[in-house]
CSV table of C-alpha atoms and ligand atoms in Angstrom, one decimal:
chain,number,residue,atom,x,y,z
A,8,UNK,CA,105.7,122.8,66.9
A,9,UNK,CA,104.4,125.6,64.6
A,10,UNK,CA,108.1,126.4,64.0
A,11,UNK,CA,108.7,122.3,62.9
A,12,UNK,CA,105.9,121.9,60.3
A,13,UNK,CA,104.0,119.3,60.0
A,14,UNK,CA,105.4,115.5,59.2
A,15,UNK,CA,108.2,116.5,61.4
A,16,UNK,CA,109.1,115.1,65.2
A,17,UNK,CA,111.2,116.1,68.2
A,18,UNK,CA,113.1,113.9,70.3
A,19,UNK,CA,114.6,115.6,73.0
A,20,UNK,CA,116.3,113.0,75.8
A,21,UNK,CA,117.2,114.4,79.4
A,22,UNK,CA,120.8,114.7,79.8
A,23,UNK,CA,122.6,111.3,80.8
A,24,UNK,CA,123.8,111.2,84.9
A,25,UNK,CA,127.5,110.7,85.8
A,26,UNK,CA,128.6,108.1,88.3
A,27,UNK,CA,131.5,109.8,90.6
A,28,UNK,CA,132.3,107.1,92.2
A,29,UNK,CA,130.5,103.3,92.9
A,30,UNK,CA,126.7,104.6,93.7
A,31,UNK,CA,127.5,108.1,94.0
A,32,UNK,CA,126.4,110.5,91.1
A,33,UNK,CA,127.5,113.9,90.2
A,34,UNK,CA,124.7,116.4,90.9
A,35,UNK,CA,122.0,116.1,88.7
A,36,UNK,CA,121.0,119.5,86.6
A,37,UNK,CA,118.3,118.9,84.2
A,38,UNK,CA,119.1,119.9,80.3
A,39,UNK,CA,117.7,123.7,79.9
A,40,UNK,CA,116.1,122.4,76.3
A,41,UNK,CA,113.5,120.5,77.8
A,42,UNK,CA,113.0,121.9,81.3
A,43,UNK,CA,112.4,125.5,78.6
A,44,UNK,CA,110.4,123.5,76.8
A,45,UNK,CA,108.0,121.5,79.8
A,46,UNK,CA,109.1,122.7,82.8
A,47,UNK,CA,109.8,119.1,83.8
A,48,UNK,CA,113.5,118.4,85.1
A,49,UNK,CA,113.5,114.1,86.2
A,50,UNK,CA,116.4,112.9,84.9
A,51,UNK,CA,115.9,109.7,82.3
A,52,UNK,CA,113.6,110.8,80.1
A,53,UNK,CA,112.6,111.8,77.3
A,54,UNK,CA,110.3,114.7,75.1
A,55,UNK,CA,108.8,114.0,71.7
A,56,UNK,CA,107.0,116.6,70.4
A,57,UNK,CA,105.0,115.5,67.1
A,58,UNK,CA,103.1,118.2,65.7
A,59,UNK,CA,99.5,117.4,64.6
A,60,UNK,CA,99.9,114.3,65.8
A,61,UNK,CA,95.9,113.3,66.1
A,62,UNK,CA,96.1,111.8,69.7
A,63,UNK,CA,99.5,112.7,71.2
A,64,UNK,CA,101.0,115.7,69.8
A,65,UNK,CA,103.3,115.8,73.4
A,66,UNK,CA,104.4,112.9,74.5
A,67,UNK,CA,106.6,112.3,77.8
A,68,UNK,CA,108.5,109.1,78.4
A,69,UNK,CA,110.1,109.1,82.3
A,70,UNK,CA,110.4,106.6,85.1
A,71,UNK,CA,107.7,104.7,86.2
A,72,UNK,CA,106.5,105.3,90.1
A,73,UNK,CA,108.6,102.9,92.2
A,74,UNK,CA,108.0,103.3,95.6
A,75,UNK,CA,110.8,101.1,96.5
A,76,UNK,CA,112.9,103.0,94.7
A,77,UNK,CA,111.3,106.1,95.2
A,78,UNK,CA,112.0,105.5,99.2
A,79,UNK,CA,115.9,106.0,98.3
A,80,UNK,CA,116.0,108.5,95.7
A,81,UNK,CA,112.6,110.4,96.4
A,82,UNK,CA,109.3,110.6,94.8
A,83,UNK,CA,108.7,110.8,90.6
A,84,UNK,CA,106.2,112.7,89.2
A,85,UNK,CA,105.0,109.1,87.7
A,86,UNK,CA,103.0,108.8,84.4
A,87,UNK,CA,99.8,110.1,85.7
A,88,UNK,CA,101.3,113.2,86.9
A,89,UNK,CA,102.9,113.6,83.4
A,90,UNK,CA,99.7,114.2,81.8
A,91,UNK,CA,98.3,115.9,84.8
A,92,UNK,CA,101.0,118.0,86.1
A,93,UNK,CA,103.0,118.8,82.9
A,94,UNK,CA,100.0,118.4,80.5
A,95,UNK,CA,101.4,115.8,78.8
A,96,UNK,CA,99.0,114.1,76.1
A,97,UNK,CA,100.4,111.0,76.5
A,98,UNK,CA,103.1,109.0,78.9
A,99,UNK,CA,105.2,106.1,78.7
A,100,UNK,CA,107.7,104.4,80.8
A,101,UNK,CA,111.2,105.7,79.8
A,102,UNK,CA,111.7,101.4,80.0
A,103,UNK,CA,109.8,101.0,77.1
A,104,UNK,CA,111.5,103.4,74.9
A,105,UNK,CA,113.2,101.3,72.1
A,106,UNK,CA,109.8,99.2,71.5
A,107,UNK,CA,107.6,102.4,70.8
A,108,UNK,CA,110.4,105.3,70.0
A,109,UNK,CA,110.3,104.2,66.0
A,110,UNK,CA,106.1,104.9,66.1
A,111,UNK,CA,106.7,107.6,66.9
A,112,UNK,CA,108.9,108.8,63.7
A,113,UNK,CA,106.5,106.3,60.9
A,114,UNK,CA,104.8,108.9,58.8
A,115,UNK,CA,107.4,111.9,59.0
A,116,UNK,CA,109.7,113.4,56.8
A,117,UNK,CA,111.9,115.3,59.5
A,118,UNK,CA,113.3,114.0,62.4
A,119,UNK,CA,114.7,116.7,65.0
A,120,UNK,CA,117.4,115.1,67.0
A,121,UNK,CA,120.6,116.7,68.2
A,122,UNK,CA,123.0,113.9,67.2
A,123,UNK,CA,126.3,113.4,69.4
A,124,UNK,CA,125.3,114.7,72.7
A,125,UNK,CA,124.9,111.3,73.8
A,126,UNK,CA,126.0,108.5,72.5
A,127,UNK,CA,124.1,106.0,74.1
A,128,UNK,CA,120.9,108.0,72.9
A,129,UNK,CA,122.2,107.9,69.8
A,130,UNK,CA,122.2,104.3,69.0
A,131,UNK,CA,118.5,103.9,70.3
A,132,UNK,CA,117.2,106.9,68.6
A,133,UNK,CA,118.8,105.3,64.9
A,134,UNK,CA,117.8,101.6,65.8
A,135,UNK,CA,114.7,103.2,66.1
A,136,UNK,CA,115.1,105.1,62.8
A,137,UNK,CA,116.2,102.2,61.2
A,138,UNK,CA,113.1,99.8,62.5
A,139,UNK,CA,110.7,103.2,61.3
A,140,UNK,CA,112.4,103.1,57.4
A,141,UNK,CA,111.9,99.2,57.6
A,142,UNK,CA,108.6,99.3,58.0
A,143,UNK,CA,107.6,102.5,56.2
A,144,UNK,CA,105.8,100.6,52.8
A,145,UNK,CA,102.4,100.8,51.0
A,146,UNK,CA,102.1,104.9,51.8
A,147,UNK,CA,103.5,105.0,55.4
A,148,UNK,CA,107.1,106.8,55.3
A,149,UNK,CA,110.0,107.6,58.3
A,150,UNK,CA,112.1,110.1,57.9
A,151,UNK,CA,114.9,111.2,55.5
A,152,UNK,CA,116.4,113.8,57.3
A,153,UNK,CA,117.8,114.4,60.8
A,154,UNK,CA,117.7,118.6,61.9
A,155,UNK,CA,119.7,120.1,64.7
A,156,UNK,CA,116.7,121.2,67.0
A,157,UNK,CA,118.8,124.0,68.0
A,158,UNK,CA,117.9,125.3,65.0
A,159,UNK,CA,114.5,126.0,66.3
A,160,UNK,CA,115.0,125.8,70.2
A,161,UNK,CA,118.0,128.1,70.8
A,162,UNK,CA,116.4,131.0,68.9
A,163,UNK,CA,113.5,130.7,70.8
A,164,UNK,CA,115.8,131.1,73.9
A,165,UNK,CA,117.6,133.8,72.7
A,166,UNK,CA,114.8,136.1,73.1
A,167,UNK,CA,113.5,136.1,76.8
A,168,UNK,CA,109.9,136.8,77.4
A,169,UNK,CA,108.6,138.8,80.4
A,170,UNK,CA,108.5,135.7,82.6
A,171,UNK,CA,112.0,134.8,82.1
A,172,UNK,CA,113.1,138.2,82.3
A,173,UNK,CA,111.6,137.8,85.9
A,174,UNK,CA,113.1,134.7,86.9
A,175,UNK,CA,116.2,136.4,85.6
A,176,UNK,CA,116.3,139.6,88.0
A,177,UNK,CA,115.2,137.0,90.3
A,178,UNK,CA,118.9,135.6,90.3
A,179,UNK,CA,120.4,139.1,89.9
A,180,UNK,CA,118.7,139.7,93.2
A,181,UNK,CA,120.0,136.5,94.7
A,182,UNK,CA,123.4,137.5,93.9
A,183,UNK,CA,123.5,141.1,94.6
A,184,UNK,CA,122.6,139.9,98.0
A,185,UNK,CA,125.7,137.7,97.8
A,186,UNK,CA,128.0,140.1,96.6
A,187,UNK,CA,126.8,142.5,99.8
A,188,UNK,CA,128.0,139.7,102.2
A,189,UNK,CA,130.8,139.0,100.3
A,190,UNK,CA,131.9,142.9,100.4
A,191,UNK,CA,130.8,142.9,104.4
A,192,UNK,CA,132.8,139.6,105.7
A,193,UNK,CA,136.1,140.3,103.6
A,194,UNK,CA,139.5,141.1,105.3
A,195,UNK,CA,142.8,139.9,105.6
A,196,UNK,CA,143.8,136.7,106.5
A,197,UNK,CA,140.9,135.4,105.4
A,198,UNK,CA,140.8,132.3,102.5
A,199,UNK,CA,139.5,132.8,99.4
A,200,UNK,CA,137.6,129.6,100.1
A,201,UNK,CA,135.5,132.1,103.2
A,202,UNK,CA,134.1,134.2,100.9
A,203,UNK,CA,133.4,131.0,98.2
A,204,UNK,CA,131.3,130.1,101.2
A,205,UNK,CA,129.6,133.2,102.1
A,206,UNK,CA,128.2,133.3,98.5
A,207,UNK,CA,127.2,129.2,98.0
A,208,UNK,CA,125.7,130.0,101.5
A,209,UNK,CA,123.6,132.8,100.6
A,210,UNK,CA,122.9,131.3,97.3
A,211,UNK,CA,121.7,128.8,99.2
A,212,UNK,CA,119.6,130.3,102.0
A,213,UNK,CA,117.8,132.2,99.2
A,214,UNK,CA,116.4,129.8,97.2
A,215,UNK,CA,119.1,129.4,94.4
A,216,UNK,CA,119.3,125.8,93.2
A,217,UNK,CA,122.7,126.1,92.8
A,218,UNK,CA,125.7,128.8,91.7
A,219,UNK,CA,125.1,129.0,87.7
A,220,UNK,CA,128.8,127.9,87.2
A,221,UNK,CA,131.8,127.9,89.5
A,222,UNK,CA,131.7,130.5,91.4
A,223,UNK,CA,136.0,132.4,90.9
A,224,UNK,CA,137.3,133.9,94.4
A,225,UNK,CA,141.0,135.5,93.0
A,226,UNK,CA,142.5,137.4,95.0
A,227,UNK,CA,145.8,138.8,94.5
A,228,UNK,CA,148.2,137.4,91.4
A,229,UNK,CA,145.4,134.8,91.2
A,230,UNK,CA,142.8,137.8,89.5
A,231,UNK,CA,145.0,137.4,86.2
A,232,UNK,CA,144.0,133.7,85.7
A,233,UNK,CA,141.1,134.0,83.9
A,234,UNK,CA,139.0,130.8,84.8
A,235,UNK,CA,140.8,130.4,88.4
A,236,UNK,CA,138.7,128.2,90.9
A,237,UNK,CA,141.1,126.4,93.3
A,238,UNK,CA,139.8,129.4,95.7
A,239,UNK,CA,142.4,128.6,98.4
A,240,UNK,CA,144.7,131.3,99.0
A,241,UNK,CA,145.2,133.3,102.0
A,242,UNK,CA,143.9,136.7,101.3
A,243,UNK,CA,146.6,140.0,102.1
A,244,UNK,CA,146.1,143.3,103.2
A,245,UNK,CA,146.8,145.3,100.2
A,246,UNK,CA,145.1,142.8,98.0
A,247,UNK,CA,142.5,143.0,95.6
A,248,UNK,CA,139.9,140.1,95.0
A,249,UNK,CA,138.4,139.3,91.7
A,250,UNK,CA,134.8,137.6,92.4
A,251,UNK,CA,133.0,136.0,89.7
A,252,UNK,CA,129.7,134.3,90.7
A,253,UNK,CA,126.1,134.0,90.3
A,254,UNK,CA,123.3,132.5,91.2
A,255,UNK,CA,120.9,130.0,89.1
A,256,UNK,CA,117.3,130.7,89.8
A,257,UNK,CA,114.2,129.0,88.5
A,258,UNK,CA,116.5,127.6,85.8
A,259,UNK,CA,117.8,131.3,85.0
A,260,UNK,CA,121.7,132.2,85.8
A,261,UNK,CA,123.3,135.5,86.6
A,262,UNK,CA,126.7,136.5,85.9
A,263,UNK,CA,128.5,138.9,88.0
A,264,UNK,CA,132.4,140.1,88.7
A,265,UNK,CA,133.1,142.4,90.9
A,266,UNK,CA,137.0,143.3,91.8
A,267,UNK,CA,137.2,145.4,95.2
A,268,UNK,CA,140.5,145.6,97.8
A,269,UNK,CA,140.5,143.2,100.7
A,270,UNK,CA,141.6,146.0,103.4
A,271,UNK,CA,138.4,148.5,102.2
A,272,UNK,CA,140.8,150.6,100.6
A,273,UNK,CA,142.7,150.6,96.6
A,274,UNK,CA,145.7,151.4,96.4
A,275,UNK,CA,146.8,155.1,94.0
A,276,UNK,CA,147.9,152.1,91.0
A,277,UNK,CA,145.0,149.4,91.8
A,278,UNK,CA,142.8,151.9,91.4
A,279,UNK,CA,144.0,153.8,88.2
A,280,UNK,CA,143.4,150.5,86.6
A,281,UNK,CA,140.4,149.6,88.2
A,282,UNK,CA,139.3,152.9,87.3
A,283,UNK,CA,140.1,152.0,83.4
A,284,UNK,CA,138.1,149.5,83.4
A,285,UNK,CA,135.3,150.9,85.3
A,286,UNK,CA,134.9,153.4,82.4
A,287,UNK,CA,135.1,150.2,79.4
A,288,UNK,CA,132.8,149.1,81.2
A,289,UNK,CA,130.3,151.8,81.3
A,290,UNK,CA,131.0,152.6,77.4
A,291,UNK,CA,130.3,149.4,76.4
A,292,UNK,CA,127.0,149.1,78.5
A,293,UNK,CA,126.1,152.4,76.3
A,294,UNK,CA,126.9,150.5,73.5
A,295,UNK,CA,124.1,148.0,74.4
A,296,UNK,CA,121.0,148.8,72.3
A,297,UNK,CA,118.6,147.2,69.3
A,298,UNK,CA,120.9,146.9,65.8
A,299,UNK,CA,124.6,147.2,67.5
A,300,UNK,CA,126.1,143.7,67.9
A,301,UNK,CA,128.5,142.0,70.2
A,302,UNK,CA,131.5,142.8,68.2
A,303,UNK,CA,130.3,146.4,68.4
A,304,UNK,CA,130.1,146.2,71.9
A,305,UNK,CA,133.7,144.5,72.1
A,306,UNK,CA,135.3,146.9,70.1
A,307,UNK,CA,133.7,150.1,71.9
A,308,UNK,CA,135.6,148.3,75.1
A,309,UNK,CA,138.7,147.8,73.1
A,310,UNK,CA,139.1,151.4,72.4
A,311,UNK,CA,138.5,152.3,75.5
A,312,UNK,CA,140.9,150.1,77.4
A,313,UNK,CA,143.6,150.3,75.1
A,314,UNK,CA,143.4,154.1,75.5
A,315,UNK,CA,144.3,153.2,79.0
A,316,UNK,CA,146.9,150.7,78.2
A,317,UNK,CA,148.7,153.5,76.8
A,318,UNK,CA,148.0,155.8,79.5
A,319,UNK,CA,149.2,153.6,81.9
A,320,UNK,CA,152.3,152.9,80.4
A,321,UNK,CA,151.8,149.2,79.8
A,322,UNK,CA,151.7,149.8,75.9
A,323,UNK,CA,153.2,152.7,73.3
A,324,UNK,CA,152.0,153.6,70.2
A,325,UNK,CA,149.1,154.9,67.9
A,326,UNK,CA,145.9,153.5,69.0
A,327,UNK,CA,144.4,152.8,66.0
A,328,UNK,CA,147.7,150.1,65.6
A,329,UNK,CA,147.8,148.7,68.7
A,330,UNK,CA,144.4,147.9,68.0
A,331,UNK,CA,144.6,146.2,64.7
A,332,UNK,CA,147.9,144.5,65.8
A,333,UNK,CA,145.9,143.3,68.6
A,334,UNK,CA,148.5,144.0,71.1
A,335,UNK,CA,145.8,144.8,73.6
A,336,UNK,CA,145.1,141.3,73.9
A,337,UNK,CA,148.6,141.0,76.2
A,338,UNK,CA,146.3,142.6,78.9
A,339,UNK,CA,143.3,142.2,77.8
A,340,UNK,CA,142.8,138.6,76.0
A,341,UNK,CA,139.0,137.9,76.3
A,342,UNK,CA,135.9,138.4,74.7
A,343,UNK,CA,133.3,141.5,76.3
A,344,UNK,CA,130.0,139.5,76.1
A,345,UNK,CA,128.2,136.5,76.2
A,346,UNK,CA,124.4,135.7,75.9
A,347,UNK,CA,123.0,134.8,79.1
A,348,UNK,CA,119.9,133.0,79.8
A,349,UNK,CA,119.7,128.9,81.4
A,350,UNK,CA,123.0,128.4,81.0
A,351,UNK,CA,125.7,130.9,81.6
A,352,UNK,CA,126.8,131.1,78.5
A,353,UNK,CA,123.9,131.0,76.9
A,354,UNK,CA,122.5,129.5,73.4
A,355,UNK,CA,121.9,132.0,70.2
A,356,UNK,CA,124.1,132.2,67.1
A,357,UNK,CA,126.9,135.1,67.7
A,358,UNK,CA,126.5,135.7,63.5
A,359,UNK,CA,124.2,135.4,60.9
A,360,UNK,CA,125.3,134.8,57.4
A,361,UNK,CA,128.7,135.6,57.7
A,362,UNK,CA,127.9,138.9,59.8
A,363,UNK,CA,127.7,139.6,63.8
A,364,UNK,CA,124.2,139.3,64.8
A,365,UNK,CA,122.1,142.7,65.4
A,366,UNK,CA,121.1,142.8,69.0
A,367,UNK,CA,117.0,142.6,69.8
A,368,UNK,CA,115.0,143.8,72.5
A,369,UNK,CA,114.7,140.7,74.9
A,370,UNK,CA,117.9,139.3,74.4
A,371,UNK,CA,120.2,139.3,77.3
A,372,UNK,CA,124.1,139.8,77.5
A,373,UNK,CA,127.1,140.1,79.7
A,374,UNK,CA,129.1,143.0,79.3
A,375,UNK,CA,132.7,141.9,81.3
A,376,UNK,CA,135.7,144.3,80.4
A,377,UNK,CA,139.2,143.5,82.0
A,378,UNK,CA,142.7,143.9,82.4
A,379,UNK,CA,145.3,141.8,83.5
A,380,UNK,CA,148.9,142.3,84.3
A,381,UNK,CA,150.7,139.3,84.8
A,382,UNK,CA,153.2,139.7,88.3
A,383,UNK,CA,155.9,138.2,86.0
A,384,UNK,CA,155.4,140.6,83.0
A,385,UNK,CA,158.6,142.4,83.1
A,386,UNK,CA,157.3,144.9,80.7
A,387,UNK,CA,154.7,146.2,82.3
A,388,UNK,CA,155.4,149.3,85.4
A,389,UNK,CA,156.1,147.7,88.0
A,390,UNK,CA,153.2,148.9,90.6
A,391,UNK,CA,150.6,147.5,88.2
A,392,UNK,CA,152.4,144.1,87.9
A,393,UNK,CA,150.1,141.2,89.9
A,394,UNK,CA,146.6,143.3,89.3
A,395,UNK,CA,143.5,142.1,87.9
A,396,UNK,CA,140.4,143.6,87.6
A,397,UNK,CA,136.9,142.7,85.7
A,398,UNK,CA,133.4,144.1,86.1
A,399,UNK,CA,130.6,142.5,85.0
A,400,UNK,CA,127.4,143.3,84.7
A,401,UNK,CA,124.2,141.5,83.1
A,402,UNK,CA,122.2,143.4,80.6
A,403,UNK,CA,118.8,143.5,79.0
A,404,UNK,CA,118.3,144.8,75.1
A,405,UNK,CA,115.4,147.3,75.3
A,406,UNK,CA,113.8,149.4,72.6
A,407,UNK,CA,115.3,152.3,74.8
A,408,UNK,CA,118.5,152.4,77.3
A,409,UNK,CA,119.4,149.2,78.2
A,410,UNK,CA,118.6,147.4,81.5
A,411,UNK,CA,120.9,146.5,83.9
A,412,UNK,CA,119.7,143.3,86.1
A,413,UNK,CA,122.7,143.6,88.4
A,414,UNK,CA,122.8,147.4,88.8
A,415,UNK,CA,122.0,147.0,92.8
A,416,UNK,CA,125.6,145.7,93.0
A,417,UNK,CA,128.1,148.7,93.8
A,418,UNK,CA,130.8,149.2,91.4
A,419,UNK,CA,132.1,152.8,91.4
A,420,UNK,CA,135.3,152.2,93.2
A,421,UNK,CA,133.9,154.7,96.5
A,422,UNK,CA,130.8,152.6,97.5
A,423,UNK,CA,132.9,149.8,97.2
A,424,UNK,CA,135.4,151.2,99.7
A,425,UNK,CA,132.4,152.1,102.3
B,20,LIG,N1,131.8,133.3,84.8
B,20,LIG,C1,132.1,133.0,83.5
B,20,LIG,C2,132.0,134.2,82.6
B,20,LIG,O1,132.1,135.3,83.1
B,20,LIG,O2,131.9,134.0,81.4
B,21,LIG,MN1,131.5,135.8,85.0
B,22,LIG,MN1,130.4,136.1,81.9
């Protein structure tokens, strides 16, 4: 509210539910705006924030108690609880919305709203814009401008504070457990779809809400497809398998990839290349510190890999050319980082003015090097030809060396054989 000024007001709407089919919804996960912002996660509802507002600077709107429909779809936290559960200073049926939304915006100038999330929302929020501006006469105004409250809210979410941090190694934890049955139940002639299980399972059992995207079980061929899912081959002995999953905790995801060989063992080729991008890896971490940026960090795996490339045999030439011709990108076509936080990939401008962004103590990254040679790329040696390998690993800006929330997981290629 500090950051909004005064005369201004936030609207911030849950995010709508989707029917699957006749009564059936798609699992309900609440926005990450507002549960940052209240802790609160009903779905239909709705957060106005309206700074030095005399009576009701934080105001909830949500679904009455109903305790016919509460026997169905389980209890509410009800108006009451609003104020005395989420210290709300004032609550309102999510029913009466479009009678009292435009009282909300009389006598401010700003009106932070993200437009085109929602459509629905949309219309209500400018009918009620539109009834505010009709009666805004004789001193009262409504607003004249409509702000993108990411402005405001993702940069606040880009910086995690020691609580979030928490609920953050929190779902490291959770997965690093994960990954440990993952690596104990693998072997051939297993499914992909097994070890999908395994990890939703332990997810599960500890406490996770729910994996923080879809978890990727590629094994074989399947590691070079970058956002595989289908998860439903038959695993081979002589295989590696690309897994890419993480748990969501308290609101909070983790991001993780390991790559490790079905039968226990790599192969003399699989693990030249996994060894490659073990050490991108590791550079890039290094890169990780206050002023660098995530184009820093991309290029200082770059280098690294494409020095690989070359001695691997899957590219020729100068490096300093094959990196500004981007030929790298035939084996190696993604980006290094993300920001991580609620959502997987997380909110926070990449660049400022025109330039990449300097990294900050409490902000959180991915760092996710690959390489990936297509079985049908004729160009490439033929013994690397169907290998994929990423490692990824979540990591904390410090004012010193950065942090590492997922170190627990193995990734030197000898623990991950034992
Ligand atoms: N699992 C999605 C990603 O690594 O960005
Ligand atoms: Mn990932
Ligand atoms: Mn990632």
């Amino acid at each position: 509210m500090e950051r909004m000024g005064p005369q201004s007001v936030l609207l911030l709407p849950s995010t709508p539910t989707y029917i699957r089919n006749n009564d059936v919804e798609h699992e309900y996960r609440p926005d990450s705006d507002l549960y940052y912002l209240t802790g609160f996660r009903e779905p239909s509802s709705l957060v106005a924030l309206v700074p030095g507002h005399a009576e009701h600077p934080f105001v909830v709107y949500l679904r009455a108690r109903d305790p016919a429909r509460e026997l169905w779809d389980g209890a509410r936290v009800g108006l009451d609880g609003a104020r005395t559960m989420f210290g709300a200073d004032a609550s309102r049926d999510i029913g009466d919305i479009d009678s009292t939304l435009a009282d909300l915006l009389l006598d401010r100038r700003r009106l932070y709203y993200a437009l085109g999330r929602d459509r629905a929302m949309d219309d209500r929020v400018l009918a009620a814009l539109a009834n505010a501006r009709r009666r805004a006469r004789r001193g009262r105004i409504a607003p004249t401008e409509i702000v993108e409250p990411s402005t405001i809210l993702h940069e606040l979410r880009w910086h995690k504070d020691e609580a979030e941090l928490a609920a953050m190694q929190r779902a490291a934890d959770i997965s690093a457990q994960a990954f440990e049955r993952a690596f104990a139940v693998r072997q051939p002639g297993m499914y992909e779809y097994e070890i999908e299980a395994e990890l939703r399972g332990c997810f599960r059992r500890l406490g996770s809400e729910r994996p923080a995207y879809e978890p990727i079980v590629a094994s074989g061929p399947n590691a070079c497809t970058l956002h595989y899912v289908q998860n439903d081959r038959r695993m081979e002995s002589g295989d590696l398998v690309l897994v890419d999953a993480g748990a969501e905790s308290g609101g909070y995801a983790s991001d993780v990839t390991r790559t490790f060989p079905v039968n226990g063992r790599f192969s003399p080729a699989q693990r030249r290349v996994y060894d490659a991008v073990l050490r991108a890896q590791i550079a890039a971490i290094a890169a990780v510190r206050p002023g660098s940026t995530l184009t820093e960090v991309h290029k200082v795996a770059v280098r690294s890999l494409t020095e690989s490339m070359v001695e691997l045999g899957l590219l020729a030439g100068s490096l300093d050319e094959l990196i500004e011709r981007e030929d790298y990108k035939r084996y190696y076509m993604h980006g290094t980082s993300h920001w991580l936080g609620m959502d997987v990939h997380d909110v926070g401008r990449e660049w400022i003015d025109g330039a990449p962004r300097a990294l900050e103590p409490g902000c959180v990254l991915t760092v996710e090097p690959g390489l990936y040679i297509r079985a049908d790329d004729g160009a490439a040696p033929a013994e690397y030809r169907g290998i994929g390998v990423r490692i990824e690993d979540d990591v904390v800006v410090t004012s010193n060396e950065p942090y590492v929330l997922t170190a627990k997981i193995p990734k030197e290629p000898s623990a991950l054989e034992r």
